[in-house]
Amino acid sequence: MSKSIQQVKEEFNSSGISIAEWSRENNFPAQLVYQILNHTRIPQRGKSHLIAVKLGIKQ
């Protein structure tokens, strides 16, 4: 089951890990992660798709 973007944001808030820190640890551009979480980029393929899978937004 996939998570919603809101659920992912809440997990970041409760974990104390910033999105930028998560991005660095997972070797993803922070700007791309922010775009996905702010609905300004649709994660269809490439790195954005990999980010969505890693965050649990997509299977």
PDB file of N, CA, C and O in Angstrom, residues 6-43:
ATOM      1  N   GLN A   6       1.021  13.592   2.084  1.00  0.00           N
ATOM      2  CA  GLN A   6       0.800  14.163   3.419  1.00  0.00           C
ATOM      3  C   GLN A   6       1.363  13.249   4.499  1.00  0.00           C
ATOM      4  O   GLN A   6       1.965  13.715   5.462  1.00  0.00           O
ATOM      5  N   GLN A   7       1.173  11.935   4.348  1.00  0.00           N
ATOM      6  CA  GLN A   7       1.721  10.985   5.319  1.00  0.00           C
ATOM      7  C   GLN A   7       3.249  11.060   5.351  1.00  0.00           C
ATOM      8  O   GLN A   7       3.856  11.018   6.420  1.00  0.00           O
ATOM      9  N   VAL A   8       3.863  11.169   4.185  1.00  0.00           N
ATOM     10  CA  VAL A   8       5.319  11.259   4.112  1.00  0.00           C
ATOM     11  C   VAL A   8       5.799  12.530   4.806  1.00  0.00           C
ATOM     12  O   VAL A   8       6.755  12.506   5.584  1.00  0.00           O
ATOM     13  N   LYS A   9       5.120  13.649   4.561  1.00  0.00           N
ATOM     14  CA  LYS A   9       5.494  14.912   5.210  1.00  0.00           C
ATOM     15  C   LYS A   9       5.365  14.798   6.734  1.00  0.00           C
ATOM     16  O   LYS A   9       6.216  15.292   7.470  1.00  0.00           O
ATOM     17  N   GLU A  10       4.293  14.158   7.194  1.00  0.00           N
ATOM     18  CA  GLU A  10       4.102  13.975   8.642  1.00  0.00           C
ATOM     19  C   GLU A  10       5.201  13.094   9.233  1.00  0.00           C
ATOM     20  O   GLU A  10       5.667  13.346  10.346  1.00  0.00           O
ATOM     21  N   GLU A  11       5.628  12.088   8.498  1.00  0.00           N
ATOM     22  CA  GLU A  11       6.718  11.233   8.969  1.00  0.00           C
ATOM     23  C   GLU A  11       8.015  12.029   9.092  1.00  0.00           C
ATOM     24  O   GLU A  11       8.764  11.844  10.047  1.00  0.00           O
ATOM     25  N   PHE A  12       8.273  12.918   8.129  1.00  0.00           N
ATOM     26  CA  PHE A  12       9.456  13.770   8.231  1.00  0.00           C
ATOM     27  C   PHE A  12       9.359  14.660   9.468  1.00  0.00           C
ATOM     28  O   PHE A  12      10.334  14.815  10.205  1.00  0.00           O
ATOM     29  N   ASN A  13       8.199  15.247   9.710  1.00  0.00           N
ATOM     30  CA  ASN A  13       8.013  16.126  10.868  1.00  0.00           C
ATOM     31  C   ASN A  13       8.204  15.388  12.184  1.00  0.00           C
ATOM     32  O   ASN A  13       8.810  15.916  13.112  1.00  0.00           O
ATOM     33  N   SER A  14       7.688  14.175  12.272  1.00  0.00           N
ATOM     34  CA  SER A  14       7.785  13.437  13.531  1.00  0.00           C
ATOM     35  C   SER A  14       9.134  12.770  13.738  1.00  0.00           C
ATOM     36  O   SER A  14       9.528  12.516  14.873  1.00  0.00           O
ATOM     37  N   SER A  15       9.868  12.507  12.666  1.00  0.00           N
ATOM     38  CA  SER A  15      11.154  11.806  12.796  1.00  0.00           C
ATOM     39  C   SER A  15      12.309  12.734  13.167  1.00  0.00           C
ATOM     40  O   SER A  15      13.324  12.277  13.682  1.00  0.00           O
ATOM     41  N   GLY A  16      12.165  14.008  12.860  1.00  0.00           N
ATOM     42  CA  GLY A  16      13.251  14.938  13.136  1.00  0.00           C
ATOM     43  C   GLY A  16      14.308  14.968  12.041  1.00  0.00           C
ATOM     44  O   GLY A  16      15.313  15.646  12.163  1.00  0.00           O
ATOM     45  N   ILE A  17      14.076  14.233  10.964  1.00  0.00           N
ATOM     46  CA  ILE A  17      15.001  14.240   9.826  1.00  0.00           C
ATOM     47  C   ILE A  17      14.457  15.221   8.795  1.00  0.00           C
ATOM     48  O   ILE A  17      13.284  15.156   8.423  1.00  0.00           O
ATOM     49  N   SER A  18      15.311  16.104   8.324  1.00  0.00           N
ATOM     50  CA  SER A  18      14.859  17.063   7.320  1.00  0.00           C
ATOM     51  C   SER A  18      14.827  16.399   5.951  1.00  0.00           C
ATOM     52  O   SER A  18      15.481  15.383   5.703  1.00  0.00           O
ATOM     53  N   ILE A  19      14.077  17.002   5.060  1.00  0.00           N
ATOM     54  CA  ILE A  19      13.994  16.488   3.693  1.00  0.00           C
ATOM     55  C   ILE A  19      15.360  16.592   3.030  1.00  0.00           C
ATOM     56  O   ILE A  19      15.786  15.674   2.322  1.00  0.00           O
ATOM     57  N   ALA A  20      16.068  17.680   3.281  1.00  0.00           N
ATOM     58  CA  ALA A  20      17.404  17.854   2.703  1.00  0.00           C
ATOM     59  C   ALA A  20      18.366  16.777   3.212  1.00  0.00           C
ATOM     60  O   ALA A  20      19.158  16.220   2.437  1.00  0.00           O
ATOM     61  N   GLU A  21      18.293  16.469   4.495  1.00  0.00           N
ATOM     62  CA  GLU A  21      19.149  15.432   5.070  1.00  0.00           C
ATOM     63  C   GLU A  21      18.823  14.071   4.462  1.00  0.00           C
ATOM     64  O   GLU A  21      19.716  13.305   4.093  1.00  0.00           O
ATOM     65  N   TRP A  22      17.542  13.751   4.342  1.00  0.00           N
ATOM     66  CA  TRP A  22      17.119  12.491   3.737  1.00  0.00           C
ATOM     67  C   TRP A  22      17.625  12.408   2.301  1.00  0.00           C
ATOM     68  O   TRP A  22      18.095  11.362   1.850  1.00  0.00           O
ATOM     69  N   SER A  23      17.535  13.527   1.591  1.00  0.00           N
ATOM     70  CA  SER A  23      17.991  13.580   0.200  1.00  0.00           C
ATOM     71  C   SER A  23      19.478  13.274   0.094  1.00  0.00           C
ATOM     72  O   SER A  23      19.898  12.480  -0.749  1.00  0.00           O
ATOM     73  N   ARG A  24      20.272  13.889   0.960  1.00  0.00           N
ATOM     74  CA  ARG A  24      21.729  13.641   0.947  1.00  0.00           C
ATOM     75  C   ARG A  24      22.036  12.192   1.263  1.00  0.00           C
ATOM     76  O   ARG A  24      22.878  11.568   0.603  1.00  0.00           O
ATOM     77  N   GLU A  25      21.376  11.642   2.279  1.00  0.00           N
ATOM     78  CA  GLU A  25      21.631  10.259   2.689  1.00  0.00           C
ATOM     79  C   GLU A  25      21.268   9.261   1.596  1.00  0.00           C
ATOM     80  O   GLU A  25      21.850   8.184   1.521  1.00  0.00           O
ATOM     81  N   ASN A  26      20.301   9.614   0.756  1.00  0.00           N
ATOM     82  CA  ASN A  26      19.841   8.708  -0.300  1.00  0.00           C
ATOM     83  C   ASN A  26      20.334   9.110  -1.692  1.00  0.00           C
ATOM     84  O   ASN A  26      19.889   8.554  -2.697  1.00  0.00           O
ATOM     85  N   ASN A  27      21.250  10.068  -1.739  1.00  0.00           N
ATOM     86  CA  ASN A  27      21.879  10.510  -2.996  1.00  0.00           C
ATOM     87  C   ASN A  27      20.878  11.004  -4.038  1.00  0.00           C
ATOM     88  O   ASN A  27      20.970  10.663  -5.216  1.00  0.00           O
ATOM     89  N   PHE A  28      19.920  11.806  -3.577  1.00  0.00           N
ATOM     90  CA  PHE A  28      18.955  12.429  -4.471  1.00  0.00           C
ATOM     91  C   PHE A  28      19.073  13.947  -4.344  1.00  0.00           C
ATOM     92  O   PHE A  28      19.358  14.457  -3.257  1.00  0.00           O
ATOM     93  N   PRO A  29      18.826  14.681  -5.438  1.00  0.00           N
ATOM     94  CA  PRO A  29      18.826  16.148  -5.338  1.00  0.00           C
ATOM     95  C   PRO A  29      17.666  16.616  -4.457  1.00  0.00           C
ATOM     96  O   PRO A  29      16.504  16.249  -4.695  1.00  0.00           O
ATOM     97  N   ALA A  30      17.970  17.408  -3.453  1.00  0.00           N
ATOM     98  CA  ALA A  30      16.946  17.883  -2.515  1.00  0.00           C
ATOM     99  C   ALA A  30      15.844  18.647  -3.246  1.00  0.00           C
ATOM    100  O   ALA A  30      14.667  18.500  -2.924  1.00  0.00           O
ATOM    101  N   GLN A  31      16.223  19.431  -4.234  1.00  0.00           N
ATOM    102  CA  GLN A  31      15.227  20.217  -4.973  1.00  0.00           C
ATOM    103  C   GLN A  31      14.197  19.306  -5.633  1.00  0.00           C
ATOM    104  O   GLN A  31      12.999  19.602  -5.617  1.00  0.00           O
ATOM    105  N   LEU A  32      14.633  18.180  -6.159  1.00  0.00           N
ATOM    106  CA  LEU A  32      13.714  17.242  -6.807  1.00  0.00           C
ATOM    107  C   LEU A  32      12.764  16.610  -5.780  1.00  0.00           C
ATOM    108  O   LEU A  32      11.571  16.454  -6.041  1.00  0.00           O
ATOM    109  N   VAL A  33      13.276  16.291  -4.612  1.00  0.00           N
ATOM    110  CA  VAL A  33      12.435  15.718  -3.553  1.00  0.00           C
ATOM    111  C   VAL A  33      11.380  16.744  -3.123  1.00  0.00           C
ATOM    112  O   VAL A  33      10.197  16.406  -2.987  1.00  0.00           O
ATOM    113  N   TYR A  34      11.793  17.989  -2.941  1.00  0.00           N
ATOM    114  CA  TYR A  34      10.838  19.043  -2.574  1.00  0.00           C
ATOM    115  C   TYR A  34       9.766  19.214  -3.654  1.00  0.00           C
ATOM    116  O   TYR A  34       8.595  19.404  -3.345  1.00  0.00           O
ATOM    117  N   GLN A  35      10.158  19.152  -4.929  1.00  0.00           N
ATOM    118  CA  GLN A  35       9.194  19.300  -6.017  1.00  0.00           C
ATOM    119  C   GLN A  35       8.143  18.194  -5.969  1.00  0.00           C
ATOM    120  O   GLN A  35       6.958  18.448  -6.189  1.00  0.00           O
ATOM    121  N   ILE A  36       8.576  16.980  -5.701  1.00  0.00           N
ATOM    122  CA  ILE A  36       7.639  15.860  -5.617  1.00  0.00           C
ATOM    123  C   ILE A  36       6.691  16.048  -4.432  1.00  0.00           C
ATOM    124  O   ILE A  36       5.481  15.869  -4.551  1.00  0.00           O
ATOM    125  N   LEU A  37       7.235  16.426  -3.289  1.00  0.00           N
ATOM    126  CA  LEU A  37       6.416  16.582  -2.087  1.00  0.00           C
ATOM    127  C   LEU A  37       5.504  17.806  -2.140  1.00  0.00           C
ATOM    128  O   LEU A  37       4.523  17.870  -1.410  1.00  0.00           O
ATOM    129  N   ASN A  38       5.830  18.759  -3.006  1.00  0.00           N
ATOM    130  CA  ASN A  38       4.989  19.950  -3.141  1.00  0.00           C
ATOM    131  C   ASN A  38       4.103  19.891  -4.380  1.00  0.00           C
ATOM    132  O   ASN A  38       3.542  20.904  -4.795  1.00  0.00           O
ATOM    133  N   HIS A  39       4.002  18.716  -4.980  1.00  0.00           N
ATOM    134  CA  HIS A  39       3.126  18.488  -6.139  1.00  0.00           C
ATOM    135  C   HIS A  39       3.491  19.334  -7.348  1.00  0.00           C
ATOM    136  O   HIS A  39       2.635  19.625  -8.178  1.00  0.00           O
ATOM    137  N   THR A  40       4.736  19.762  -7.483  1.00  0.00           N
ATOM    138  CA  THR A  40       5.127  20.534  -8.665  1.00  0.00           C
ATOM    139  C   THR A  40       5.857  19.667  -9.678  1.00  0.00           C
ATOM    140  O   THR A  40       6.228  20.149 -10.740  1.00  0.00           O
ATOM    141  N   ARG A  41       6.060  18.401  -9.346  1.00  0.00           N
ATOM    142  CA  ARG A  41       6.666  17.450 -10.276  1.00  0.00           C
ATOM    143  C   ARG A  41       5.973  16.105 -10.098  1.00  0.00           C
ATOM    144  O   ARG A  41       5.866  15.595  -8.986  1.00  0.00           O
ATOM    145  N   ILE A  42       5.550  15.527 -11.208  1.00  0.00           N
ATOM    146  CA  ILE A  42       4.908  14.214 -11.180  1.00  0.00           C
ATOM    147  C   ILE A  42       5.995  13.148 -11.335  1.00  0.00           C
ATOM    148  O   ILE A  42       6.737  13.167 -12.317  1.00  0.00           O
ATOM    149  N   PRO A  43       6.094  12.238 -10.372  1.00  0.00           N
ATOM    150  CA  PRO A  43       7.163  11.222 -10.418  1.00  0.00           C
ATOM    151  C   PRO A  43       6.805  10.053 -11.347  1.00  0.00           C
ATOM    152  O   PRO A  43       6.368   9.003 -10.910  1.00  0.00           O
TER     153      PRO A  43
END
